[in-house]
Short mmCIF file of N, CA and C in Angstrom, two decimals:
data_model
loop_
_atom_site.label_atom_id
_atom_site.label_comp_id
_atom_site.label_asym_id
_atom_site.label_seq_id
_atom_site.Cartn_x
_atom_site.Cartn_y
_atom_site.Cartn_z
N UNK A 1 -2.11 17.87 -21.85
CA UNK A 1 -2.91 18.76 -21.02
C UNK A 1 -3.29 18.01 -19.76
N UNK A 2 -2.73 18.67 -18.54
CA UNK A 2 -2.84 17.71 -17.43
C UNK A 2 -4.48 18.89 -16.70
N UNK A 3 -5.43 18.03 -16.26
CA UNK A 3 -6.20 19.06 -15.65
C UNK A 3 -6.10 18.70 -13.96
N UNK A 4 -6.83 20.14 -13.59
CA UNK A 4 -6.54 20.07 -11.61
C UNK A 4 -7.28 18.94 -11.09
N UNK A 5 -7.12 18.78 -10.25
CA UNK A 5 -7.84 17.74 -9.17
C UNK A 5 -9.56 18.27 -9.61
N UNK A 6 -9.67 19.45 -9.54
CA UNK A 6 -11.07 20.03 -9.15
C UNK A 6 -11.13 20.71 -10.47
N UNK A 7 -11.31 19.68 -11.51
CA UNK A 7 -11.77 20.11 -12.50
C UNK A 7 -13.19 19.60 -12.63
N UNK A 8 -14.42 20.21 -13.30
CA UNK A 8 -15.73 20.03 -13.44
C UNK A 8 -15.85 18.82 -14.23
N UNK A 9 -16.28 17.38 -14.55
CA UNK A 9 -17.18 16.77 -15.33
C UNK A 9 -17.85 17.33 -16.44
N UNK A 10 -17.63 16.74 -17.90
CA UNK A 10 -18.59 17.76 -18.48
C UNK A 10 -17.88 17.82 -20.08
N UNK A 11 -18.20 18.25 -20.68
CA UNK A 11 -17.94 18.16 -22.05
C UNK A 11 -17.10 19.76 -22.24
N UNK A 12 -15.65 19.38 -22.74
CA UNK A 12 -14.78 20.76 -23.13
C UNK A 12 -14.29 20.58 -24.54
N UNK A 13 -14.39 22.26 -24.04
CA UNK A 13 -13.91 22.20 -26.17
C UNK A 13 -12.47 22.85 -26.28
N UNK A 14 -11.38 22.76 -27.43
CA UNK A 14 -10.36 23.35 -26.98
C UNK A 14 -10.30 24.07 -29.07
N UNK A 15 -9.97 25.20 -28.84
CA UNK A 15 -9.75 26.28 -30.11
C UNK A 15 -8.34 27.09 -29.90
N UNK A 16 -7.78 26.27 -30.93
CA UNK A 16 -6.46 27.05 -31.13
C UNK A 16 -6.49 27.86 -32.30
N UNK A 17 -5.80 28.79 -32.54
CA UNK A 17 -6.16 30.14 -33.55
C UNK A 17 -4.99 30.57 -33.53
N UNK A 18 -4.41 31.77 -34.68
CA UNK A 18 -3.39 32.86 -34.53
C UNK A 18 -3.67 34.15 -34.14
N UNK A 19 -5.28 34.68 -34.60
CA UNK A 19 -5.50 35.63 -33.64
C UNK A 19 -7.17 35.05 -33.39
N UNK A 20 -8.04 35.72 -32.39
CA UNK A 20 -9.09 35.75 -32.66
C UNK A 20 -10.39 35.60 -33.28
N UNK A 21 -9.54 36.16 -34.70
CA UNK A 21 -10.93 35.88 -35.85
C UNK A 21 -10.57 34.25 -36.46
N UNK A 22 -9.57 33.80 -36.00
CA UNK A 22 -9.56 32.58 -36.59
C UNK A 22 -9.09 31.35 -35.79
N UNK A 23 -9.42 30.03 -36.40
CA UNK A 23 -9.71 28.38 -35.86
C UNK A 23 -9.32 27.78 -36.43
N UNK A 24 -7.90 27.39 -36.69
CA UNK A 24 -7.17 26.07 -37.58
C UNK A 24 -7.36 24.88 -37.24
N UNK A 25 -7.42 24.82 -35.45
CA UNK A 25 -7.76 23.67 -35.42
C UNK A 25 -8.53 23.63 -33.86
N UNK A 26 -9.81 22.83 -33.83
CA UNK A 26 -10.39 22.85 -32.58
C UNK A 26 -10.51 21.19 -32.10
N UNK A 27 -10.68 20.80 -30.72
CA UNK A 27 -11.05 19.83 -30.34
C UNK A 27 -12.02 19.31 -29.07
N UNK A 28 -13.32 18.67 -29.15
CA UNK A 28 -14.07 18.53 -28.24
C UNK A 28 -13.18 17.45 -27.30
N UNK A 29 -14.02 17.01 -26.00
CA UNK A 29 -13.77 15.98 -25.56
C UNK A 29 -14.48 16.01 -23.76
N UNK A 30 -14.63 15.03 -23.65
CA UNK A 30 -15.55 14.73 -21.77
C UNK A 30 -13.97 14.53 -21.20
N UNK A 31 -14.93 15.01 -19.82
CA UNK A 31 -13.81 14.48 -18.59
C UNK A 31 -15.40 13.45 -17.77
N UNK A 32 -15.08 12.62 -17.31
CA UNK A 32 -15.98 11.67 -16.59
C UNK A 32 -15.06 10.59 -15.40
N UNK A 33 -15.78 10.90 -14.46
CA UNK A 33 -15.46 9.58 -13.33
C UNK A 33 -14.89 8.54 -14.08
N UNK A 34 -13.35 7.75 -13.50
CA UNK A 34 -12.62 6.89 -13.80
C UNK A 34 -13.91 5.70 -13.27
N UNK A 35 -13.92 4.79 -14.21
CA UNK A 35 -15.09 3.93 -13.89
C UNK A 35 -14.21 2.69 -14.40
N UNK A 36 -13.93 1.40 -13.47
CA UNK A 36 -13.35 0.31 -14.56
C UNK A 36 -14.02 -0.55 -15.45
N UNK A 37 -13.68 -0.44 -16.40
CA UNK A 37 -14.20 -1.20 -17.62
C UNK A 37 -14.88 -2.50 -16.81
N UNK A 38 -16.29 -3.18 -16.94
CA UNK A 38 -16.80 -4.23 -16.91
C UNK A 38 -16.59 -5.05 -17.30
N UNK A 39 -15.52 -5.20 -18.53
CA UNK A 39 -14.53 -6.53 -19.59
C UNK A 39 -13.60 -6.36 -19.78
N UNK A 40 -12.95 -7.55 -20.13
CA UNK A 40 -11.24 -7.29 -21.07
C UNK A 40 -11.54 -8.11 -22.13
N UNK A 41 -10.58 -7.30 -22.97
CA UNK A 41 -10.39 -8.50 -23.84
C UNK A 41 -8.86 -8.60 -24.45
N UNK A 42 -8.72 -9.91 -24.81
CA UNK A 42 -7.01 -10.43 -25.43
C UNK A 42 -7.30 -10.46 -26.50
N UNK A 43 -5.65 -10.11 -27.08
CA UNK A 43 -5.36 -10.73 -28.15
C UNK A 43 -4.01 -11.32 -28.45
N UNK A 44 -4.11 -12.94 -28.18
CA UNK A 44 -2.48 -13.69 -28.30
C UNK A 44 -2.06 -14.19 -29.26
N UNK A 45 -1.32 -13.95 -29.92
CA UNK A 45 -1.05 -15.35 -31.09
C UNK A 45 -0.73 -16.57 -30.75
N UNK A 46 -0.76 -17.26 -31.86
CA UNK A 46 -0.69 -18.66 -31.23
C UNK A 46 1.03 -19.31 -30.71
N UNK A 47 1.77 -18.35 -31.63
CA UNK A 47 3.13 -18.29 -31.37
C UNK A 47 3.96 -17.12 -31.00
N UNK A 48 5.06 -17.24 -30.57
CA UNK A 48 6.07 -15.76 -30.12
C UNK A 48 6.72 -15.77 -31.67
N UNK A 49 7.11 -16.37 -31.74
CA UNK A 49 7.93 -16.32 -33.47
C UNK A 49 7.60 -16.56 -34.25
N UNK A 50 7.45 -16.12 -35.80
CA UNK A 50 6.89 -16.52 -36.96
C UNK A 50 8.50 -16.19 -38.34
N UNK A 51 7.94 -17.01 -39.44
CA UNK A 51 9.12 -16.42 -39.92
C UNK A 51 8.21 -16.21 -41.41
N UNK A 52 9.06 -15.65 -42.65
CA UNK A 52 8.38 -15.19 -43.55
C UNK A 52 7.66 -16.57 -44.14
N UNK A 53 6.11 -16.20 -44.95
CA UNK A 53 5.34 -16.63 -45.81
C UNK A 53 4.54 -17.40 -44.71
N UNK A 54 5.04 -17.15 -43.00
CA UNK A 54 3.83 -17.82 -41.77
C UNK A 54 2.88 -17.64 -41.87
N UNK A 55 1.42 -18.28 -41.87
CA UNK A 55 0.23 -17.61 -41.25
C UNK A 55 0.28 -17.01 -39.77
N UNK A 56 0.11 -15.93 -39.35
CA UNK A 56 0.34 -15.52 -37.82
C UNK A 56 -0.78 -15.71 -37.59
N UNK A 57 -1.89 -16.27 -36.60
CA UNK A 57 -2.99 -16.15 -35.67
C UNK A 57 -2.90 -16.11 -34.77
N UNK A 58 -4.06 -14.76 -34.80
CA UNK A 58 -4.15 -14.32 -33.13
C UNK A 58 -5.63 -14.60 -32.77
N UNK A 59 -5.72 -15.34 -31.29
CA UNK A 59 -6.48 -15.93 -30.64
C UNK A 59 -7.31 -14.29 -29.49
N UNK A 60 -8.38 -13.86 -30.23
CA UNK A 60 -9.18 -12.88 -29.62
C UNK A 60 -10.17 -13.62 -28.56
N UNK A 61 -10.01 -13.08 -27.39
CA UNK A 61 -11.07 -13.72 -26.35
C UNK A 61 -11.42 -12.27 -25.31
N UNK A 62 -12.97 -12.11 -24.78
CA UNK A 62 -13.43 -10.69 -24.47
C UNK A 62 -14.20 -11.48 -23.35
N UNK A 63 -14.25 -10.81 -22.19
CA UNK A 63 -14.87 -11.80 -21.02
C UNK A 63 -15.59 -10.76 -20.69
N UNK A 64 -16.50 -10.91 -19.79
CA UNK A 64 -17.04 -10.18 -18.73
C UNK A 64 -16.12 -10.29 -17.37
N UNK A 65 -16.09 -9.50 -16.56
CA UNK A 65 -14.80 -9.83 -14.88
C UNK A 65 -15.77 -10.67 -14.12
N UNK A 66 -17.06 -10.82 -14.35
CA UNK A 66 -17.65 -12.01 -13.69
C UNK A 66 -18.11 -13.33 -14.46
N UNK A 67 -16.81 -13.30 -15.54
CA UNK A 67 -16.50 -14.37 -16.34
C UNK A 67 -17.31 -14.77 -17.32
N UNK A 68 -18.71 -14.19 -18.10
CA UNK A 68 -19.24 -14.53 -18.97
C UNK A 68 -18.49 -13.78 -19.74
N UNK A 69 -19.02 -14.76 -21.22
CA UNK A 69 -18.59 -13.70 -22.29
C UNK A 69 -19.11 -12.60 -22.99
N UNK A 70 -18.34 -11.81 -23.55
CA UNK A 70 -19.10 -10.63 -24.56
C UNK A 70 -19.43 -11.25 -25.55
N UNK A 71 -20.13 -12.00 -25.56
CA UNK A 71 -21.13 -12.43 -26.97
C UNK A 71 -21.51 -11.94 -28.46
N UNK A 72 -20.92 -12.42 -29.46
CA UNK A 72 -21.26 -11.54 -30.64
C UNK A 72 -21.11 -9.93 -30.57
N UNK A 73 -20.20 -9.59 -29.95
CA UNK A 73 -19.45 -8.07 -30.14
C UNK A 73 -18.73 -7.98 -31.30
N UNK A 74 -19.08 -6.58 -31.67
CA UNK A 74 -18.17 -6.25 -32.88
C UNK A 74 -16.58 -5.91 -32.28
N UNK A 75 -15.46 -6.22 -32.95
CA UNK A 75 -14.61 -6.01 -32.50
C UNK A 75 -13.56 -5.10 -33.53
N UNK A 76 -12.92 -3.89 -33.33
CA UNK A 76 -12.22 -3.06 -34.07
C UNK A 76 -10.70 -3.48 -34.19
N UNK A 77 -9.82 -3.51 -35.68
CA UNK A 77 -9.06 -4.20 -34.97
C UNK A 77 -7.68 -3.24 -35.93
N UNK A 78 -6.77 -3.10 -35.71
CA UNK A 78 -5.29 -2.54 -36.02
C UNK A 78 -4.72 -3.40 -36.37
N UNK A 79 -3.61 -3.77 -37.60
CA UNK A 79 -2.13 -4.66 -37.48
C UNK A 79 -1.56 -3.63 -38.35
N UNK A 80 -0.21 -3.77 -36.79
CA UNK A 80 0.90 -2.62 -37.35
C UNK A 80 1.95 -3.35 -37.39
N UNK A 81 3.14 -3.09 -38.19
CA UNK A 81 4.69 -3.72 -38.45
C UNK A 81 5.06 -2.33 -37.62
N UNK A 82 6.44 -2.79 -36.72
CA UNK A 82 7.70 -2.13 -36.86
C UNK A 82 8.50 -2.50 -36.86
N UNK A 83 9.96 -2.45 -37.43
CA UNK A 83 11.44 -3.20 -37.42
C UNK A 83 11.50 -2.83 -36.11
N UNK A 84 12.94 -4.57 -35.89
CA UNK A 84 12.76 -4.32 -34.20
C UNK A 84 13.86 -4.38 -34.19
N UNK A 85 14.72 -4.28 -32.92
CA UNK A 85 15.94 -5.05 -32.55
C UNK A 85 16.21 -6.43 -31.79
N UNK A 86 16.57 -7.71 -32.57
CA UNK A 86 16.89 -8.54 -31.88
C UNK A 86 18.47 -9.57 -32.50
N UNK A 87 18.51 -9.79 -31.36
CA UNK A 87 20.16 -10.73 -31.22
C UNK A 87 19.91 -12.03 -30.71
N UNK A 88 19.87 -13.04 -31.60
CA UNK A 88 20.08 -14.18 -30.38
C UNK A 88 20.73 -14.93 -29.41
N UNK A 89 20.35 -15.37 -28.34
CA UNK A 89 21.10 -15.26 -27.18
C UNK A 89 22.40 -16.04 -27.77
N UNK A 90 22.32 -16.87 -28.24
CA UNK A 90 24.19 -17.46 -28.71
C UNK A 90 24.77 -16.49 -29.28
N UNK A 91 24.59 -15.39 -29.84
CA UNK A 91 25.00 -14.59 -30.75
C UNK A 91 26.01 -12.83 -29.91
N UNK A 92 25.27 -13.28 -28.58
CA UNK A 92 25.18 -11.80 -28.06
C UNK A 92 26.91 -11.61 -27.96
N UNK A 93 26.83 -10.30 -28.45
CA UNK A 93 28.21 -9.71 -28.83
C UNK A 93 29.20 -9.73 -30.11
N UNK A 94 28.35 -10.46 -30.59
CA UNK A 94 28.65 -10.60 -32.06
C UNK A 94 27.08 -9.11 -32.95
N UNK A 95 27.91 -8.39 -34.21
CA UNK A 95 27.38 -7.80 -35.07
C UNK A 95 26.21 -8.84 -35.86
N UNK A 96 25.08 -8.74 -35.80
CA UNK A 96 24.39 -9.50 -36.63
C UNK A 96 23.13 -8.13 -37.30
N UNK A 97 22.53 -7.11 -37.16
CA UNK A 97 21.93 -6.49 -38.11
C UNK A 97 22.41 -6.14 -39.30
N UNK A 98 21.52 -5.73 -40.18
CA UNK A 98 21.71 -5.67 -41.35
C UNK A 98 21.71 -3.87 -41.42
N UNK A 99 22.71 -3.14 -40.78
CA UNK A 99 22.17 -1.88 -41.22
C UNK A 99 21.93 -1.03 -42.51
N UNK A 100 23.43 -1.67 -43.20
CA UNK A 100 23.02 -0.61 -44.55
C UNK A 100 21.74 -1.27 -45.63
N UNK A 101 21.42 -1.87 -45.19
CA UNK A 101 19.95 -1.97 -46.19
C UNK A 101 18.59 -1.20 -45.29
N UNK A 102 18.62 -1.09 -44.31
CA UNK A 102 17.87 -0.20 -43.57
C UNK A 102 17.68 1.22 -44.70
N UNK A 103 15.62 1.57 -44.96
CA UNK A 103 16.63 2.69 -45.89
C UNK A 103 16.60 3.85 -44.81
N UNK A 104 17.08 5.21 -45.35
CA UNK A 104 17.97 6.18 -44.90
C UNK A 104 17.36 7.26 -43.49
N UNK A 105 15.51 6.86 -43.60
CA UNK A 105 15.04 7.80 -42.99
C UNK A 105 15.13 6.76 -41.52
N UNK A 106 14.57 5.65 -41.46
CA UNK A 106 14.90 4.87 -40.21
C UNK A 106 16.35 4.93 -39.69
N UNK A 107 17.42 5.05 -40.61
CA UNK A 107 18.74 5.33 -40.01
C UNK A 107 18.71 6.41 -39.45
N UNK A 108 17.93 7.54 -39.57
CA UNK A 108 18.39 8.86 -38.71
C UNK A 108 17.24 9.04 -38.02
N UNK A 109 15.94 8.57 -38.05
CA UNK A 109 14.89 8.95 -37.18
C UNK A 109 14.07 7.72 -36.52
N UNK A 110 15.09 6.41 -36.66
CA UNK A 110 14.33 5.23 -35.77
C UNK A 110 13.65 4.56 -36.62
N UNK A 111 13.17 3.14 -36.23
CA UNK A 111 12.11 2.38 -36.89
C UNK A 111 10.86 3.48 -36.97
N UNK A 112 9.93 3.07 -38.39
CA UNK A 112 8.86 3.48 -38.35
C UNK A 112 8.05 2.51 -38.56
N UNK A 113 6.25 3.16 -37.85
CA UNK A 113 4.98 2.30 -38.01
C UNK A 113 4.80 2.40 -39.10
N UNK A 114 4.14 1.16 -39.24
CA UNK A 114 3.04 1.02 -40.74
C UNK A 114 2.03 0.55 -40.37
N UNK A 115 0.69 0.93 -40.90
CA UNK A 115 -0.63 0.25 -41.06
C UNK A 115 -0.47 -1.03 -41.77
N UNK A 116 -0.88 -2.31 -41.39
CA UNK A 116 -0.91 -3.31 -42.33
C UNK A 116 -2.22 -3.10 -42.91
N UNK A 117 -3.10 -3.85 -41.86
CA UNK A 117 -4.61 -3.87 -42.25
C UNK A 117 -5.01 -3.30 -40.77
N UNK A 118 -6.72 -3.10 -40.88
CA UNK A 118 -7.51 -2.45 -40.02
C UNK A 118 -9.10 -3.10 -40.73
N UNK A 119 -9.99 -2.78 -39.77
CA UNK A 119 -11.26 -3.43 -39.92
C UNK A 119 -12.28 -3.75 -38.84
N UNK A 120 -12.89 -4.79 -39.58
CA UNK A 120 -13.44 -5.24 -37.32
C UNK A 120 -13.98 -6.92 -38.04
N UNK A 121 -14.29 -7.42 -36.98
CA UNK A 121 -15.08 -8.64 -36.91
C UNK A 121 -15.76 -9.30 -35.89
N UNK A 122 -16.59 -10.12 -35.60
CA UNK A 122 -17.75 -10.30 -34.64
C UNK A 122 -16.96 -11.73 -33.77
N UNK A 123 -17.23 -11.24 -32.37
CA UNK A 123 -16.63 -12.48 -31.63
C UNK A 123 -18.07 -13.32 -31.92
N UNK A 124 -17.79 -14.91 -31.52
CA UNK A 124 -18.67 -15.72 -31.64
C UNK A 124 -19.72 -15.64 -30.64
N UNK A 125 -20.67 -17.00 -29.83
CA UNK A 125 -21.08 -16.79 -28.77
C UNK A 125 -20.05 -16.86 -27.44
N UNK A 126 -19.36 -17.57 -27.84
CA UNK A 126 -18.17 -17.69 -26.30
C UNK A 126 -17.29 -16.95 -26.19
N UNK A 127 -17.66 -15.95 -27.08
CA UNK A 127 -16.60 -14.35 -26.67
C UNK A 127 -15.47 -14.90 -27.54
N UNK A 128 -15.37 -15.34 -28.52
CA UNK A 128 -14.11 -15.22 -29.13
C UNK A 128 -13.93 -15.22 -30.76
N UNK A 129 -12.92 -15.36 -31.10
CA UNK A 129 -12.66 -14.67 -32.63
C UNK A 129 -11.18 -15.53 -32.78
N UNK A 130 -10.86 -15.85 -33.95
CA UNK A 130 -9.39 -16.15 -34.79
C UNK A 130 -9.15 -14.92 -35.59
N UNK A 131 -7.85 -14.01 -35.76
CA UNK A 131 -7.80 -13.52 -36.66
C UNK A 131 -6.33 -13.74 -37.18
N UNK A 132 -6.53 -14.08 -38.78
CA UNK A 132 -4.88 -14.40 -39.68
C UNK A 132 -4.89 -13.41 -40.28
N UNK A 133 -3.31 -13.43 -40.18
CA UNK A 133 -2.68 -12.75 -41.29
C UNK A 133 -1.15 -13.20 -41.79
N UNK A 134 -1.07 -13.24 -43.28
CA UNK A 134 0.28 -13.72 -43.26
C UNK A 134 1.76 -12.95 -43.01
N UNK A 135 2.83 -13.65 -42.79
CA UNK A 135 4.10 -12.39 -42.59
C UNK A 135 3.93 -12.37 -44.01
N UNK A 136 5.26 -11.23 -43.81
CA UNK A 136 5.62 -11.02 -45.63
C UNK A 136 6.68 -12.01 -46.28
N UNK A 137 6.39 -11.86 -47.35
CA UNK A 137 7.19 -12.87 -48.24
C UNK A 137 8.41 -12.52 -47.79
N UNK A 138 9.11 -11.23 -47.98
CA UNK A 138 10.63 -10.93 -47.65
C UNK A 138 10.74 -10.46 -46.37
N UNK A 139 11.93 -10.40 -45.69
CA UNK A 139 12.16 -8.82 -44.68
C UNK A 139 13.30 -8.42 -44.84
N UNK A 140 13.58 -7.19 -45.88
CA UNK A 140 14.29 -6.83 -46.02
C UNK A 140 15.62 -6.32 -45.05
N UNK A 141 15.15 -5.47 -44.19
CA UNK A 141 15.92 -5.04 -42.95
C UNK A 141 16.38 -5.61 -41.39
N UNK A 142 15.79 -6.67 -41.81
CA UNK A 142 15.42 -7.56 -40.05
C UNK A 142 14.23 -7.43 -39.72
N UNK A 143 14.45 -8.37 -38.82
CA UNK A 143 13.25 -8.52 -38.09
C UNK A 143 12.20 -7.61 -37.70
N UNK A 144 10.77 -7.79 -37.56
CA UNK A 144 9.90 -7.19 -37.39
C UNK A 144 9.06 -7.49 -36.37
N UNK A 145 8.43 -6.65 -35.72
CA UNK A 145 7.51 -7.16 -34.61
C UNK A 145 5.80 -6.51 -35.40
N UNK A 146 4.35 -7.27 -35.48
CA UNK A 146 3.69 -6.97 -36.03
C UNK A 146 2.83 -7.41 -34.33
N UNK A 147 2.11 -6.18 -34.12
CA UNK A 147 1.04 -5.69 -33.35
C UNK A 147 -0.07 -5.82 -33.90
N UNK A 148 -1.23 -6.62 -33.21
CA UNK A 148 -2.54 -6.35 -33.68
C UNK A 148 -2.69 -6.03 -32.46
N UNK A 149 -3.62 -4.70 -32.06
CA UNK A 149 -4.46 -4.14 -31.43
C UNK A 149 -6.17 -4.38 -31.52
N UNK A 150 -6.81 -4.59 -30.65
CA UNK A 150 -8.30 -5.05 -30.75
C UNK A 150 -9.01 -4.36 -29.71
N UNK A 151 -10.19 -3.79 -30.00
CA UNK A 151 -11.09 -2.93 -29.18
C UNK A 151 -12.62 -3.33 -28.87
N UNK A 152 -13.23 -2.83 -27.99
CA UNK A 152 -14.67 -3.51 -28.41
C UNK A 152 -15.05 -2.62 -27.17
N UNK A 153 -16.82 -2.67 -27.27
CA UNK A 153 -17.06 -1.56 -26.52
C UNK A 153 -17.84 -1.98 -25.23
N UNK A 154 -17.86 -1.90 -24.44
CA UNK A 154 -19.16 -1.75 -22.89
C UNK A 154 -19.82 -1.40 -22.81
N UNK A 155 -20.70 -1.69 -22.12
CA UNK A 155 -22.51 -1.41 -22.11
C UNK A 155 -22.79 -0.03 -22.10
N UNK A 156 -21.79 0.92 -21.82
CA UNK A 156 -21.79 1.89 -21.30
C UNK A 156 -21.05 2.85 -22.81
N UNK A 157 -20.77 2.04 -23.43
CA UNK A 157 -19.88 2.59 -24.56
C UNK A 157 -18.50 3.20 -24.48
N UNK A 158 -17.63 3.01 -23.83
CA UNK A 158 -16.86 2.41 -23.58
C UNK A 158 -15.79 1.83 -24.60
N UNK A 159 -14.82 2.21 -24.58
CA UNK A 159 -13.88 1.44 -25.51
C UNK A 159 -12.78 0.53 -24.44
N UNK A 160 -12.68 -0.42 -24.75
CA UNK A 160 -11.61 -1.49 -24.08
C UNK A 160 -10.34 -1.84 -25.12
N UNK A 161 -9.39 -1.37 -25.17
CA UNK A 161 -8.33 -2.31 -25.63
C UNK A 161 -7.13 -2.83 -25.17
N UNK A 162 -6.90 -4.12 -26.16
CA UNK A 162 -5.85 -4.15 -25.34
C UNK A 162 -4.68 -4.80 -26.82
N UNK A 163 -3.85 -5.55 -26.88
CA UNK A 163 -3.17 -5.62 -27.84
C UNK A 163 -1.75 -6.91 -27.66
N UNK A 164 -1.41 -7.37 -28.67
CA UNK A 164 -0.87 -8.80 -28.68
C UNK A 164 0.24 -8.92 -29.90
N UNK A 165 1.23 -9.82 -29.56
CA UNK A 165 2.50 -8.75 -30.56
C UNK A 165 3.48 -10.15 -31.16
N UNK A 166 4.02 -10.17 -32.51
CA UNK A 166 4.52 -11.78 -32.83
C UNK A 166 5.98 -10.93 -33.62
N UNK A 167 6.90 -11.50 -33.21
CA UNK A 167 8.51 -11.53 -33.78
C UNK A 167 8.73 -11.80 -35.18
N UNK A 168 8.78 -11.50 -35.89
CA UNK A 168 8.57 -12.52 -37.15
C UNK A 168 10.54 -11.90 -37.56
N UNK A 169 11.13 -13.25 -37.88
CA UNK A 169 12.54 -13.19 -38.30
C UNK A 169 12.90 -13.04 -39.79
N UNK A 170 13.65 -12.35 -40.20
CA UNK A 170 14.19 -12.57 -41.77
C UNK A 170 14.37 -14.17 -42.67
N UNK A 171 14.38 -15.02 -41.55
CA UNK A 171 15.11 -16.22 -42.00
C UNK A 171 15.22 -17.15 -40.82
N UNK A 172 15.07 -18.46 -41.05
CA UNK A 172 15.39 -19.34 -39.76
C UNK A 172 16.73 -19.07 -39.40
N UNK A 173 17.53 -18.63 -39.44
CA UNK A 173 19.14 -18.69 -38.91
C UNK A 173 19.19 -17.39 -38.42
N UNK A 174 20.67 -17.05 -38.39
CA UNK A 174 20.91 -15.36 -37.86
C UNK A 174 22.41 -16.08 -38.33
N UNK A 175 23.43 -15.04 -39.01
CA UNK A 175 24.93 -14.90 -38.96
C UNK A 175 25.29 -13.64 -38.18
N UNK A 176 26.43 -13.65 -37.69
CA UNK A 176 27.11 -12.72 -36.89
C UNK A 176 28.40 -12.85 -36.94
N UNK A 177 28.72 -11.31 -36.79
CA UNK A 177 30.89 -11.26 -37.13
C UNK A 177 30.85 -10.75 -35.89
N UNK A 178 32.04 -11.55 -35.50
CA UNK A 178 32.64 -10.82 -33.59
C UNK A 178 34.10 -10.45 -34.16
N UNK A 179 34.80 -9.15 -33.78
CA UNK A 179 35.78 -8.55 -34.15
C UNK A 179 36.13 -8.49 -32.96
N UNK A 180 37.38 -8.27 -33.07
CA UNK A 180 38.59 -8.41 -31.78
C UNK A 180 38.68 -6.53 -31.35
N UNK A 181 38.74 -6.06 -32.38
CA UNK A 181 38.66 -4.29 -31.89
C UNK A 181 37.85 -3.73 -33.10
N UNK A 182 36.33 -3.64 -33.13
CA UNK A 182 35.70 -2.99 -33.51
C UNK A 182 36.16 -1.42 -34.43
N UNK A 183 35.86 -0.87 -35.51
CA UNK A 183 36.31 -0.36 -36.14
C UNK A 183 37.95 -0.24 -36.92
N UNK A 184 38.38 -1.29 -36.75
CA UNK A 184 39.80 -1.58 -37.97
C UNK A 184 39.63 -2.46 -39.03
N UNK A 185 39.57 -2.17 -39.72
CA UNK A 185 39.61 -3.12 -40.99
C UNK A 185 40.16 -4.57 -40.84
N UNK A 186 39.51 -5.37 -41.30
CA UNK A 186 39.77 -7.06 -40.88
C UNK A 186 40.14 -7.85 -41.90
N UNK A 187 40.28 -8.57 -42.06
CA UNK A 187 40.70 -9.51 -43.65
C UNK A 187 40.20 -11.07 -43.10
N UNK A 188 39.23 -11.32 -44.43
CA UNK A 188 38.75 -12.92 -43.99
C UNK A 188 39.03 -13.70 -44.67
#
């Protein structure tokens, strides 16, 4: 729903129905002056790559833009998996995923999200926080990229997020088959 230039400020409600006498589903919500957030906050891990049974930590830090910190803020936090695509650079042009173990619904409709965990926890006094989590024991399909997302709010209430993202591999190695003409049967 895109609104006009000269739309009013103000609290709208939206009611969708099949006729009149009825409301399956409704939704409030404000329109308010674009105001920029008074803070940011990160969230990095300590590494780009992890591989299974890693501890991953991510390094949460929430500033003020005139550089103090958000002090003992509660902080809201997301970790999502999705299978990813990656090749390593020696590898490129060579077959290295694992598709048929992929199961059947990601083969026809893409990687899907998962919730890992969700929660919150309190930055310290210097605006910051550690948060672990381990990869998984296996990865069945390849590689995965696991997102933690982190939020926290402004004086004004206010939500800020922002979000920080770690590779985690099936295995320290990668194998790959390079074929001379793709789809003919080969003998090894």
């Amino acid at each position: 729903l895109q609104l006009g230039k000269d739309a009013r400020l103000g609290t709208y409600s939206i009611y969708i129905g099949y006729d009149q006498n009825s409301t399956p589903a409704a939704a409030t919500f404000r329109v308010e002056e674009y105001r920029k957030p008074n803070l940011e906050i990160k969230a990095e891990p300590q590494h780009d790559q992890y591989f299974p049974n890693d501890k991953i930590t991510w390094q949460v830090n929430s500033r003020y833009h005139f550089g103090a910190p958000v002090k003992n803020a509660q902080v809201l936090y997301l970790l999502e998996s999705q299978p990813t695509f990656f090749i390593p650079t020696k590898l490129k042009g060579y077959a290295v995923t694992n598709y048929f173990q992929q199961p059947q619904a990601e083969q026809a409709e893409g990687p899907q999200t998962r919730v890992i965990d969700q929660g919150q926890f309190n930055l310290d006094a210097d605006g910051k926080a550690a948060y672990t989590h381990a990869a998984p024991q296996k990865l069945e399909t390849g590689p995965v990229n696991y997102q933690l997302e982190v939020l926290v709010q402004d004086k004004d209430q206010r939500w800020v997020a922002n979000r920080g993202s770690a590779l985690i591999h099936p295995a320290r190695f990668y194998l790959g088959i390079k074929s001379a003409s793709w789809g003919v049967p080969m003998s090894m």
